[in-house]
Short mmCIF file of C-alpha atoms in Angstrom, two decimals:
data_model
loop_
_atom_site.label_atom_id
_atom_site.label_comp_id
_atom_site.label_asym_id
_atom_site.label_seq_id
_atom_site.Cartn_x
_atom_site.Cartn_y
_atom_site.Cartn_z
CA MET A 5 0.00 0.00 0.00
CA ALA A 6 1.51 3.32 -1.07
CA PRO A 7 1.59 6.17 1.46
CA GLU A 8 -0.96 8.12 -0.56
CA ASP A 9 -3.42 5.21 -0.37
CA ILE A 10 -3.64 5.39 3.42
CA GLY A 11 -6.70 7.42 4.34
CA ASP A 12 -6.41 10.25 6.87
CA ASP A 13 -9.47 9.00 8.75
CA GLU A 14 -8.45 5.34 9.06
CA LEU A 15 -4.98 6.44 10.14
CA ALA A 16 -6.32 8.83 12.80
CA LEU A 17 -8.62 6.09 14.10
CA LEU A 18 -5.80 3.55 14.40
CA LEU A 19 -3.47 6.02 16.13
CA ASN A 20 -6.22 6.77 18.67
CA GLU A 21 -6.77 3.05 19.27
CA ILE A 22 -3.03 2.64 19.85
CA VAL A 23 -3.05 5.38 22.50
CA GLU A 24 -5.95 3.70 24.30
CA ARG A 25 -4.56 0.20 24.08
CA TYR A 26 -0.82 0.79 24.66
CA GLY A 27 -0.34 4.40 25.76
CA TYR A 28 1.97 5.20 22.81
CA ASP A 29 0.77 8.49 21.37
CA PHE A 30 1.67 9.09 17.73
CA THR A 31 -1.35 11.34 17.09
CA SER A 32 0.81 14.48 17.08
CA TYR A 33 3.40 13.07 14.71
CA SER A 34 3.76 14.35 11.16
CA THR A 35 1.05 12.63 9.11
CA ALA A 36 3.12 12.41 5.94
CA SER A 37 5.99 10.74 7.78
CA VAL A 38 3.77 8.25 9.66
CA LYS A 39 2.06 7.26 6.39
CA ARG A 40 5.44 6.60 4.77
CA ARG A 41 6.60 4.53 7.74
CA ILE A 42 3.40 2.47 7.73
CA SER A 43 3.66 1.97 3.98
CA ARG A 44 7.21 0.69 4.54
CA LEU A 45 5.96 -1.72 7.24
CA PHE A 46 3.32 -3.00 4.82
CA ILE A 47 6.06 -4.06 2.44
CA LEU A 48 8.44 -5.41 5.11
CA ASP A 49 5.75 -7.47 6.84
CA HIS A 50 3.61 -8.35 3.82
CA PHE A 51 0.28 -6.90 4.88
CA LYS A 52 -2.52 -7.13 2.36
CA SER A 53 -4.92 -4.54 3.69
CA PHE A 54 -5.08 -1.73 6.20
CA GLU A 55 -7.62 -3.72 8.20
CA GLU A 56 -5.26 -6.70 8.49
CA PHE A 57 -2.52 -4.33 9.62
CA ARG A 58 -4.81 -2.68 12.17
CA LYS A 59 -5.84 -6.04 13.62
CA THR A 60 -2.24 -7.16 13.94
CA VAL A 61 -1.21 -3.96 15.71
CA LEU A 62 -4.13 -4.10 18.12
CA THR A 63 -4.29 -7.82 18.88
CA GLU A 64 -0.84 -9.36 18.42
CA LYS A 65 0.93 -8.85 21.69
CA ASN A 66 4.48 -8.42 20.47
CA TYR A 67 3.78 -6.48 17.32
CA ILE A 68 3.44 -3.08 19.00
CA ARG A 69 7.13 -3.19 19.84
CA ARG A 70 7.94 -3.62 16.19
CA PHE A 71 5.44 -0.92 15.29
CA VAL A 72 7.15 1.57 17.63
CA GLN A 73 10.56 0.59 16.32
CA GLU A 74 9.60 1.01 12.68
CA ILE A 75 7.35 4.09 12.95
CA THR A 76 10.12 6.05 14.59
CA VAL A 77 13.08 6.91 12.38
CA ASN A 78 16.38 5.52 13.61
CA VAL A 79 18.85 6.85 11.09
CA THR A 80 21.83 8.53 12.73
CA GLU A 81 25.60 8.74 12.52
CA MET A 82 28.60 9.68 14.64
CA PHE A 83 29.66 13.34 14.54
CA ARG A 84 26.79 14.00 12.16
CA ASP A 85 27.14 17.59 10.88
CA PRO A 86 30.80 18.03 11.89
CA GLY A 87 30.46 21.83 12.17
CA PHE A 88 27.92 21.32 14.94
CA TYR A 89 30.34 19.12 16.87
CA LYS A 90 33.16 21.57 16.32
CA LEU A 91 31.07 24.28 17.96
CA LEU A 92 30.24 21.99 20.90
CA ARG A 93 33.92 21.15 21.28
CA THR A 94 35.25 24.70 21.04
CA GLN A 95 32.51 26.78 22.68
CA VAL A 96 30.25 24.64 24.85
CA LEU A 97 32.46 21.98 26.46
CA PRO A 98 35.08 24.51 27.70
CA VAL A 99 32.27 26.27 29.63
CA LEU A 100 30.92 22.99 30.98
CA ALA A 101 34.47 22.10 32.04
CA THR A 102 34.33 24.90 34.64
CA TYR A 103 31.39 23.24 36.44
CA PRO A 104 31.81 20.68 39.25
CA PHE A 105 29.43 18.21 37.55
CA VAL A 106 28.19 17.98 33.99
CA ARG A 107 24.80 16.46 33.13
CA ILE A 108 23.92 16.00 29.46
CA TRP A 109 20.62 14.68 28.12
CA HIS A 110 20.50 13.03 24.69
CA ALA A 111 16.74 13.00 24.07
CA GLY A 112 15.64 10.66 21.28
CA CYS A 113 19.15 9.22 21.08
CA SER A 114 18.21 6.33 18.76
CA THR A 115 21.04 3.79 18.44
CA GLY A 116 23.44 6.09 20.27
CA GLU A 117 26.02 7.15 17.68
CA GLU A 118 25.77 10.77 18.79
CA VAL A 119 26.07 9.78 22.47
CA TYR A 120 29.34 7.95 21.73
CA SER A 121 30.49 11.03 19.82
CA MET A 122 29.87 13.10 22.94
CA ALA A 123 31.67 10.55 25.12
CA ILE A 124 34.73 10.79 22.87
CA MET A 125 34.73 14.58 23.08
CA LEU A 126 34.26 14.58 26.87
CA LYS A 127 37.24 12.24 27.15
CA GLU A 128 39.37 14.40 24.88
CA VAL A 129 38.44 17.59 26.74
CA GLY A 130 39.26 15.77 29.99
CA ILE A 131 35.87 16.06 31.72
CA MET A 132 34.53 12.55 31.27
CA GLU A 133 35.03 11.69 34.95
CA LYS A 134 32.70 14.38 36.24
CA SER A 135 30.10 13.99 33.48
CA LEU A 136 26.93 11.93 33.08
CA MET A 137 25.22 11.38 29.74
CA TYR A 138 21.53 10.45 29.96
CA ALA A 139 20.58 8.65 26.75
CA THR A 140 16.83 8.25 26.28
CA ASP A 141 14.51 7.07 23.53
CA ILE A 142 10.89 5.92 23.21
CA ASN A 143 12.09 2.68 21.66
CA PRO A 144 13.65 0.04 23.98
CA ASP A 145 15.27 -1.90 21.12
CA VAL A 146 17.54 0.93 20.04
CA LEU A 147 18.61 1.42 23.66
CA ASP A 148 19.94 -2.16 23.69
CA GLN A 149 22.23 -1.06 20.90
CA VAL A 150 23.37 1.97 22.89
CA MET A 151 24.33 -0.40 25.72
CA LYS A 152 26.32 -2.57 23.34
CA GLY A 153 28.12 0.20 21.46
CA ILE A 154 28.53 -2.03 18.41
CA TYR A 155 28.13 -0.57 14.91
CA PRO A 156 28.63 -1.93 11.40
CA LEU A 157 32.24 -1.59 10.34
CA ARG A 158 31.16 -0.16 6.96
CA SER A 159 29.85 2.97 8.75
CA LEU A 160 33.20 3.70 10.40
CA LYS A 161 34.75 5.35 7.36
CA LEU A 162 32.08 8.06 7.41
CA PHE A 163 32.24 8.34 11.21
CA SER A 164 36.00 8.74 11.07
CA GLU A 165 35.80 11.43 8.36
CA ASN A 166 33.16 13.29 10.38
CA TYR A 167 35.35 13.04 13.49
CA ILE A 168 38.30 14.63 11.73
CA LEU A 169 36.11 17.37 10.20
CA SER A 170 34.71 18.11 13.66
CA GLY A 171 38.20 18.90 14.94
CA GLY A 172 39.12 15.49 16.35
CA LYS A 173 42.88 15.06 16.60
CA GLU A 174 43.30 11.53 17.91
CA ASP A 175 43.51 8.28 16.01
CA PHE A 176 39.78 7.49 15.70
CA SER A 177 40.43 3.77 15.38
CA SER A 178 41.87 3.78 18.91
CA TYR A 179 38.30 4.12 20.27
CA TYR A 180 36.99 0.82 18.94
CA THR A 181 37.93 -2.78 18.27
CA ALA A 182 37.03 -4.18 14.87
CA LYS A 183 35.93 -7.79 14.60
CA TYR A 184 34.55 -9.30 11.41
CA ASP A 185 32.16 -6.67 10.04
CA LEU A 186 31.50 -4.95 13.37
CA ALA A 187 33.20 -2.28 15.44
CA LYS A 188 32.79 -2.27 19.21
CA PHE A 189 33.45 0.99 21.03
CA ASP A 190 35.46 0.92 24.28
CA ASP A 191 33.54 0.17 27.47
CA GLU A 192 35.13 3.23 29.02
CA LEU A 193 33.09 5.46 26.68
CA ARG A 194 29.91 3.87 28.00
CA SER A 195 30.89 4.12 31.67
CA LYS A 196 29.21 7.50 32.12
CA MET A 197 26.04 6.78 30.14
CA ILE A 198 22.69 6.27 31.82
CA VAL A 199 20.34 4.60 29.36
CA SER A 200 16.57 4.65 29.82
CA THR A 201 13.30 4.77 27.92
CA HIS A 202 11.62 8.16 27.92
CA ASN A 203 8.66 9.25 25.83
CA LEU A 204 8.86 12.93 24.91
CA VAL A 205 5.11 12.96 24.20
CA SER A 206 3.95 11.74 27.58
CA ASP A 207 6.81 11.68 30.10
CA ARG A 208 7.97 14.58 32.23
CA SER A 209 11.26 16.18 33.07
CA PHE A 210 13.43 13.94 35.25
CA ASN A 211 16.48 16.06 36.08
CA GLU A 212 18.23 19.36 35.43
CA PHE A 213 20.87 19.49 32.73
CA GLN A 214 23.53 21.87 31.46
CA LEU A 215 23.18 20.57 27.92
CA ILE A 216 20.24 18.95 26.12
CA ILE A 217 20.82 17.44 22.69
CA CYS A 218 17.79 16.43 20.62
CA ARG A 219 18.56 16.20 16.92
CA ASN A 220 16.16 15.42 14.12
CA VAL A 221 13.40 14.37 16.49
CA LEU A 222 11.23 17.50 16.49
CA ILE A 223 10.93 17.40 12.68
CA TYR A 224 8.59 14.39 13.09
CA PHE A 225 6.25 16.28 15.46
CA ASN A 226 3.47 18.73 14.66
CA LYS A 227 3.77 22.31 15.85
CA PRO A 228 1.82 22.00 19.16
CA LEU A 229 3.88 18.95 20.16
CA GLN A 230 7.11 20.70 19.17
CA ASP A 231 6.17 23.59 21.45
CA LYS A 232 5.31 21.23 24.28
CA VAL A 233 8.61 19.36 24.00
CA LEU A 234 10.58 22.62 23.84
CA GLU A 235 8.81 23.67 27.07
CA LEU A 236 9.86 20.35 28.60
CA PHE A 237 13.48 21.01 27.59
CA ASP A 238 13.29 24.55 28.96
CA ALA A 239 12.04 23.21 32.29
CA SER A 240 14.90 20.67 32.30
CA LEU A 241 17.73 23.12 31.55
CA GLU A 242 19.69 24.98 34.20
CA PRO A 243 20.04 28.75 33.83
CA ARG A 244 22.74 29.41 31.20
CA GLY A 245 22.30 25.82 29.94
CA TYR A 246 22.60 24.85 26.27
CA LEU A 247 19.98 23.43 23.91
CA ALA A 248 21.18 21.72 20.73
CA LEU A 249 18.86 20.65 17.88
CA GLY A 250 19.13 19.22 14.37
CA SER A 251 20.44 21.28 11.46
CA LYS A 252 16.96 22.18 10.13
CA GLU A 253 15.20 22.62 13.48
CA GLN A 254 14.25 26.00 14.91
CA ILE A 255 13.00 27.54 18.13
CA LYS A 256 12.26 30.97 16.64
CA PHE A 257 8.48 30.50 16.46
CA ALA A 258 8.20 28.74 19.83
CA SER A 259 7.23 30.39 23.10
CA ILE A 260 10.63 29.69 24.69
CA SER A 261 12.59 31.54 22.00
CA SER A 262 12.78 34.87 23.85
CA ARG A 263 14.67 33.17 26.68
CA TYR A 264 17.46 31.86 24.42
CA GLU A 265 20.28 33.20 22.29
CA GLN A 266 21.80 31.29 19.38
CA LEU A 267 25.56 30.78 19.71
CA ASP A 268 26.30 30.88 16.01
CA PRO A 269 24.28 31.94 12.98
CA LYS A 270 24.53 28.52 11.33
CA GLU A 271 24.71 25.78 13.94
CA LYS A 272 21.56 25.06 15.94
CA ILE A 273 22.86 25.56 19.48
CA TRP A 274 21.15 28.01 21.83
CA ARG A 275 22.06 29.20 25.32
CA LYS A 276 19.46 29.90 27.94
CA LEU A 277 19.72 33.51 29.05
CA GLN A 278 19.16 33.03 32.79
CA MET B 177 -9.18 8.61 -0.47
CA ALA B 178 -10.57 11.98 0.51
CA LYS B 179 -8.25 14.79 -0.41
CA ALA B 180 -7.40 17.17 2.38
CA THR B 181 -8.51 20.71 1.81
CA VAL B 182 -5.65 23.03 1.15
CA ASN B 183 -6.13 26.76 1.11
CA GLY B 184 -5.80 28.51 -2.20
CA ASP B 185 -6.43 27.35 -5.71
CA PHE B 186 -3.10 27.15 -7.48
CA ARG B 187 -1.16 24.55 -9.42
CA VAL B 188 1.83 22.91 -7.79
CA VAL B 189 4.78 22.02 -9.97
CA ALA B 190 6.79 19.16 -8.48
CA MET B 191 10.12 19.10 -10.31
CA GLY B 192 12.91 16.57 -9.95
CA GLY B 193 16.32 16.26 -11.52
CA SER B 194 19.55 14.42 -11.09
CA ALA B 195 22.77 14.24 -13.12
CA GLY B 196 22.75 16.77 -15.94
CA SER B 197 19.69 18.68 -14.74
CA LEU B 198 21.25 21.73 -13.12
CA GLU B 199 21.83 23.69 -16.33
CA VAL B 200 18.27 23.06 -17.48
CA ILE B 201 16.91 24.15 -14.10
CA LEU B 202 19.04 27.29 -14.04
CA GLN B 203 17.77 28.31 -17.44
CA ALA B 204 14.14 27.51 -16.58
CA PHE B 205 14.20 29.63 -13.45
CA ARG B 206 15.98 32.52 -15.16
CA GLU B 207 12.95 32.67 -17.45
CA LEU B 208 10.29 32.02 -14.79
CA THR B 209 7.82 34.88 -14.33
CA ASN B 210 4.65 32.93 -13.49
CA THR B 211 3.49 33.96 -10.00
CA ARG B 212 0.33 31.80 -10.12
CA ILE B 213 2.16 28.53 -9.42
CA ALA B 214 4.12 27.05 -6.54
CA THR B 215 7.17 24.99 -7.48
CA VAL B 216 8.79 22.32 -5.32
CA LEU B 217 12.21 21.30 -6.53
CA VAL B 218 14.14 18.17 -5.61
CA ILE B 219 17.64 17.89 -7.04
CA HIS B 220 20.21 15.23 -6.27
CA ARG B 221 23.38 17.12 -5.59
CA LYS B 222 26.49 17.35 -3.51
CA GLU B 223 26.23 18.94 -0.08
CA SER B 224 28.77 21.61 -1.12
CA LEU B 225 26.36 23.01 -3.68
CA HIS B 226 23.56 23.10 -1.16
CA SER B 227 23.74 26.61 0.27
CA ALA B 228 24.56 28.21 -3.07
CA LEU B 229 21.51 26.85 -4.86
CA PRO B 230 18.75 29.26 -3.79
CA GLU B 231 21.08 32.13 -4.71
CA MET B 232 21.97 30.60 -8.07
CA LEU B 233 18.33 30.03 -8.93
CA ASN B 234 17.06 33.40 -7.83
CA THR B 235 14.84 34.84 -10.49
CA LYS B 236 14.61 38.48 -11.37
CA SER B 237 10.82 38.31 -11.28
CA HIS B 238 8.44 38.30 -8.34
CA VAL B 239 9.04 34.64 -7.70
CA THR B 240 10.86 33.90 -4.45
CA VAL B 241 13.38 31.06 -4.49
CA LYS B 242 14.22 29.55 -1.11
CA GLU B 243 15.07 26.38 0.74
CA ALA B 244 11.91 24.70 2.07
CA GLU B 245 11.64 24.99 5.84
CA GLU B 246 9.76 22.55 8.01
CA LYS B 247 6.18 23.67 8.85
CA GLU B 248 6.32 26.30 6.10
CA ARG B 249 3.11 26.59 4.09
CA ILE B 250 3.33 26.14 0.31
CA MET B 251 2.39 29.36 -1.46
CA PRO B 252 2.20 30.43 -5.10
CA ALA B 253 4.97 32.65 -6.51
CA HIS B 254 7.55 30.56 -4.64
CA VAL B 255 10.14 27.99 -5.63
CA TYR B 256 10.96 25.70 -2.71
CA ILE B 257 14.16 23.67 -2.82
CA ALA B 258 14.48 20.45 -0.82
CA PRO B 259 17.35 20.85 1.69
CA ALA B 260 20.37 18.61 1.27
CA ASP B 261 20.25 15.28 3.06
CA TYR B 262 16.57 15.42 4.11
CA HIS B 263 13.48 14.05 2.40
CA LEU B 264 10.97 16.81 1.76
CA LEU B 265 7.45 15.76 2.75
CA ILE B 266 4.15 17.60 2.38
CA GLU B 267 1.53 17.36 5.12
CA PRO B 268 -2.23 17.15 4.44
CA ASP B 269 -2.57 20.82 5.46
CA GLY B 270 -0.17 21.93 2.70
CA THR B 271 2.86 22.55 4.93
CA PHE B 272 6.30 21.02 4.51
CA SER B 273 7.92 18.59 6.88
CA LEU B 274 11.41 17.15 6.76
CA ASP B 275 12.42 13.56 7.26
CA TYR B 276 15.82 12.02 7.88
CA SER B 277 14.81 8.42 7.26
CA GLU B 278 16.54 5.86 5.04
CA LYS B 279 17.58 6.86 1.54
CA VAL B 280 15.11 6.00 -1.22
CA ASN B 281 16.60 4.99 -4.60
CA PHE B 282 20.00 5.71 -3.01
CA SER B 283 18.87 9.32 -2.64
CA ARG B 284 18.01 11.75 0.13
CA PRO B 285 16.21 13.91 -0.79
CA SER B 286 14.30 11.46 -2.96
CA ILE B 287 12.18 12.73 -5.84
CA ASP B 288 9.69 9.87 -5.39
CA VAL B 289 9.04 10.85 -1.77
CA THR B 290 8.18 14.46 -2.59
CA PHE B 291 6.19 13.57 -5.72
CA GLU B 292 4.11 11.00 -3.82
CA CYS B 293 3.36 13.51 -1.07
CA ALA B 294 2.42 16.16 -3.63
CA ALA B 295 0.07 13.70 -5.33
CA ALA B 296 -1.57 12.79 -2.03
CA VAL B 297 -2.11 16.38 -0.93
CA PHE B 298 -2.68 18.35 -4.14
CA GLY B 299 -4.10 15.61 -6.42
CA LYS B 300 -4.98 16.83 -9.89
CA LYS B 301 -3.46 20.25 -9.22
CA VAL B 302 0.03 18.72 -9.42
CA ILE B 303 2.24 18.89 -12.47
CA GLY B 304 5.18 16.52 -12.13
CA VAL B 305 8.27 17.40 -14.15
CA LEU B 306 11.15 14.92 -14.37
CA LEU B 307 14.43 16.04 -15.88
CA SER B 308 17.81 14.59 -16.83
CA GLY B 309 19.30 11.93 -14.56
CA GLY B 310 20.92 8.54 -14.32
CA ASN B 311 18.76 7.14 -11.55
CA ALA B 312 15.25 5.61 -11.43
CA ASP B 313 14.15 8.06 -8.72
CA GLY B 314 11.03 10.03 -9.65
CA VAL B 315 9.31 7.43 -11.82
CA ALA B 316 7.19 5.93 -9.02
CA GLY B 317 6.40 9.49 -7.98
CA LEU B 318 5.22 10.39 -11.48
CA LYS B 319 2.98 7.31 -11.45
CA ALA B 320 1.43 8.50 -8.19
CA ILE B 321 0.83 11.94 -9.71
CA LYS B 322 -0.77 10.33 -12.76
CA LYS B 323 -2.97 8.16 -10.57
CA ALA B 324 -4.09 11.20 -8.58
CA GLY B 325 -5.18 12.92 -11.79
CA GLY B 326 -2.19 15.25 -12.15
CA MET B 327 -0.11 15.95 -15.23
CA CYS B 328 3.20 14.25 -16.04
CA VAL B 329 5.92 16.01 -17.98
CA VAL B 330 9.44 14.78 -18.75
CA GLN B 331 12.44 16.32 -20.39
CA ASN B 332 12.84 14.84 -23.87
CA PRO B 333 15.47 12.10 -23.34
CA LYS B 334 17.18 13.20 -26.58
CA SER B 335 17.78 16.66 -25.13
CA ALA B 336 18.82 15.37 -21.69
CA LEU B 337 22.51 15.15 -20.80
CA VAL B 338 21.70 11.89 -19.02
CA SER B 339 18.66 10.31 -20.62
CA PHE B 340 18.03 7.37 -18.28
CA MET B 341 15.60 9.04 -15.88
CA PRO B 342 13.18 10.63 -18.37
CA GLN B 343 13.46 7.61 -20.69
CA HIS B 344 12.66 5.26 -17.83
CA ALA B 345 9.58 7.37 -17.04
CA MET B 346 8.43 7.18 -20.67
CA ASN B 347 8.87 3.41 -20.63
CA GLU B 348 6.92 3.03 -17.41
CA LEU B 349 3.97 5.38 -17.89
CA GLU B 350 2.14 7.47 -20.40
CA VAL B 351 3.56 10.95 -20.01
CA ASP B 352 1.42 13.94 -21.01
CA LYS B 353 4.20 16.03 -22.48
CA THR B 354 7.88 15.97 -23.34
CA LEU B 355 9.88 19.17 -23.44
CA GLY B 356 13.25 20.11 -24.89
CA SER B 357 15.91 21.34 -22.50
CA GLY B 358 15.22 24.97 -23.45
CA GLU B 359 11.42 24.75 -23.24
CA ILE B 360 10.91 24.24 -19.52
CA GLY B 361 10.77 27.93 -18.56
CA ALA B 362 8.20 28.78 -21.24
CA PHE B 363 6.12 25.79 -20.17
CA LEU B 364 6.14 26.91 -16.51
CA ASN B 365 5.08 30.40 -17.57
CA SER B 366 2.18 28.99 -19.59
CA ILE B 367 0.57 27.24 -16.60
CA GLN B 368 -2.68 28.94 -15.60
#
């Protein structure tokens, strides 16, 4: 079934049934994106009709986990947008280094490539010991991958190029061990990660942070949900804390925008004023 | 499927190109004066070209050329360019959204993705235009536009630097019109 063949009404009905049955709320997600993801699931899992799909989602116990995993987009890479990481390394981490403790929240961290990127930078800046990285996602399966820190070896060429472009000076291959077609990152990098499920739609703030990183997550939300999540981040950031989003994400039309200043005209990092 | 109601009554040109299409696009937009239409442009290109493109394409007329921003509403007299490395989606309310999911036809942005969204939202008001390229991207999207009652136009493969993409479209569906590489601008201006 092509995305354009999924009716708005049948989709809205199913998403409401999913909230009632499982508590997962996708009703404020981008309709066009959800339709594409469902269309993709149709092909992967060989559904013949929307009704068959709906029945499976609502009655087959284990299928909702797959639904959540496949509806959410889990495409990410290490040091994605190297200019962004360069700015973190040169302007944000030196400020955080002056604090006694550093708490960083990676919201919607997916399989964790960007969390490992942060761990590498914290180590290189010399503040790993006093830092904690909270890695959260709606999807428990991707968090298993964060815990493992194992990525396909074929991705490492890109990761390594990104690392160098972001200002990394070490030998990138010293951070992982390659075996067959996989690369496993050092356990030390994971030692300061706290991994947990968290649903940005329904869960509340759980700590105060100096830096919140949430990249290419808000693009899948409608405007009211974007505003709500930005309020959640604002409530979870210390005064003078930093908020970092994806390269095409904005806070300028959100209610919190007057309380933030952008560090750089290009990279999407803002600092809370007070 | 019921079509969502989108404000305004204007045609939407969904245009896609890959290898060999940039020159054709540059010429077409130099000539573009039609402020009645909205154009959504998906080009496969290198990241390095990305920021220069809106500038390069800027017309001297009253048509605004810009990169599409998420949640921005599609309006006539605008050319919206898909940002590098994101799929450009269109929501039922006629606003853009961006998507960083898997590549489609080895491409992100993918022409198929944007064409299919345009077909779903704007139906028969869509004119799909597929230009030079060496990739199959865009053909499934043109089919969706055709199915939704829109119009399908391809660059004449003989005039395309890389003929595979428009030729593949002509093999796969009945296109409504083929245009030479220098005829695109005049065609856009003729749309009512």
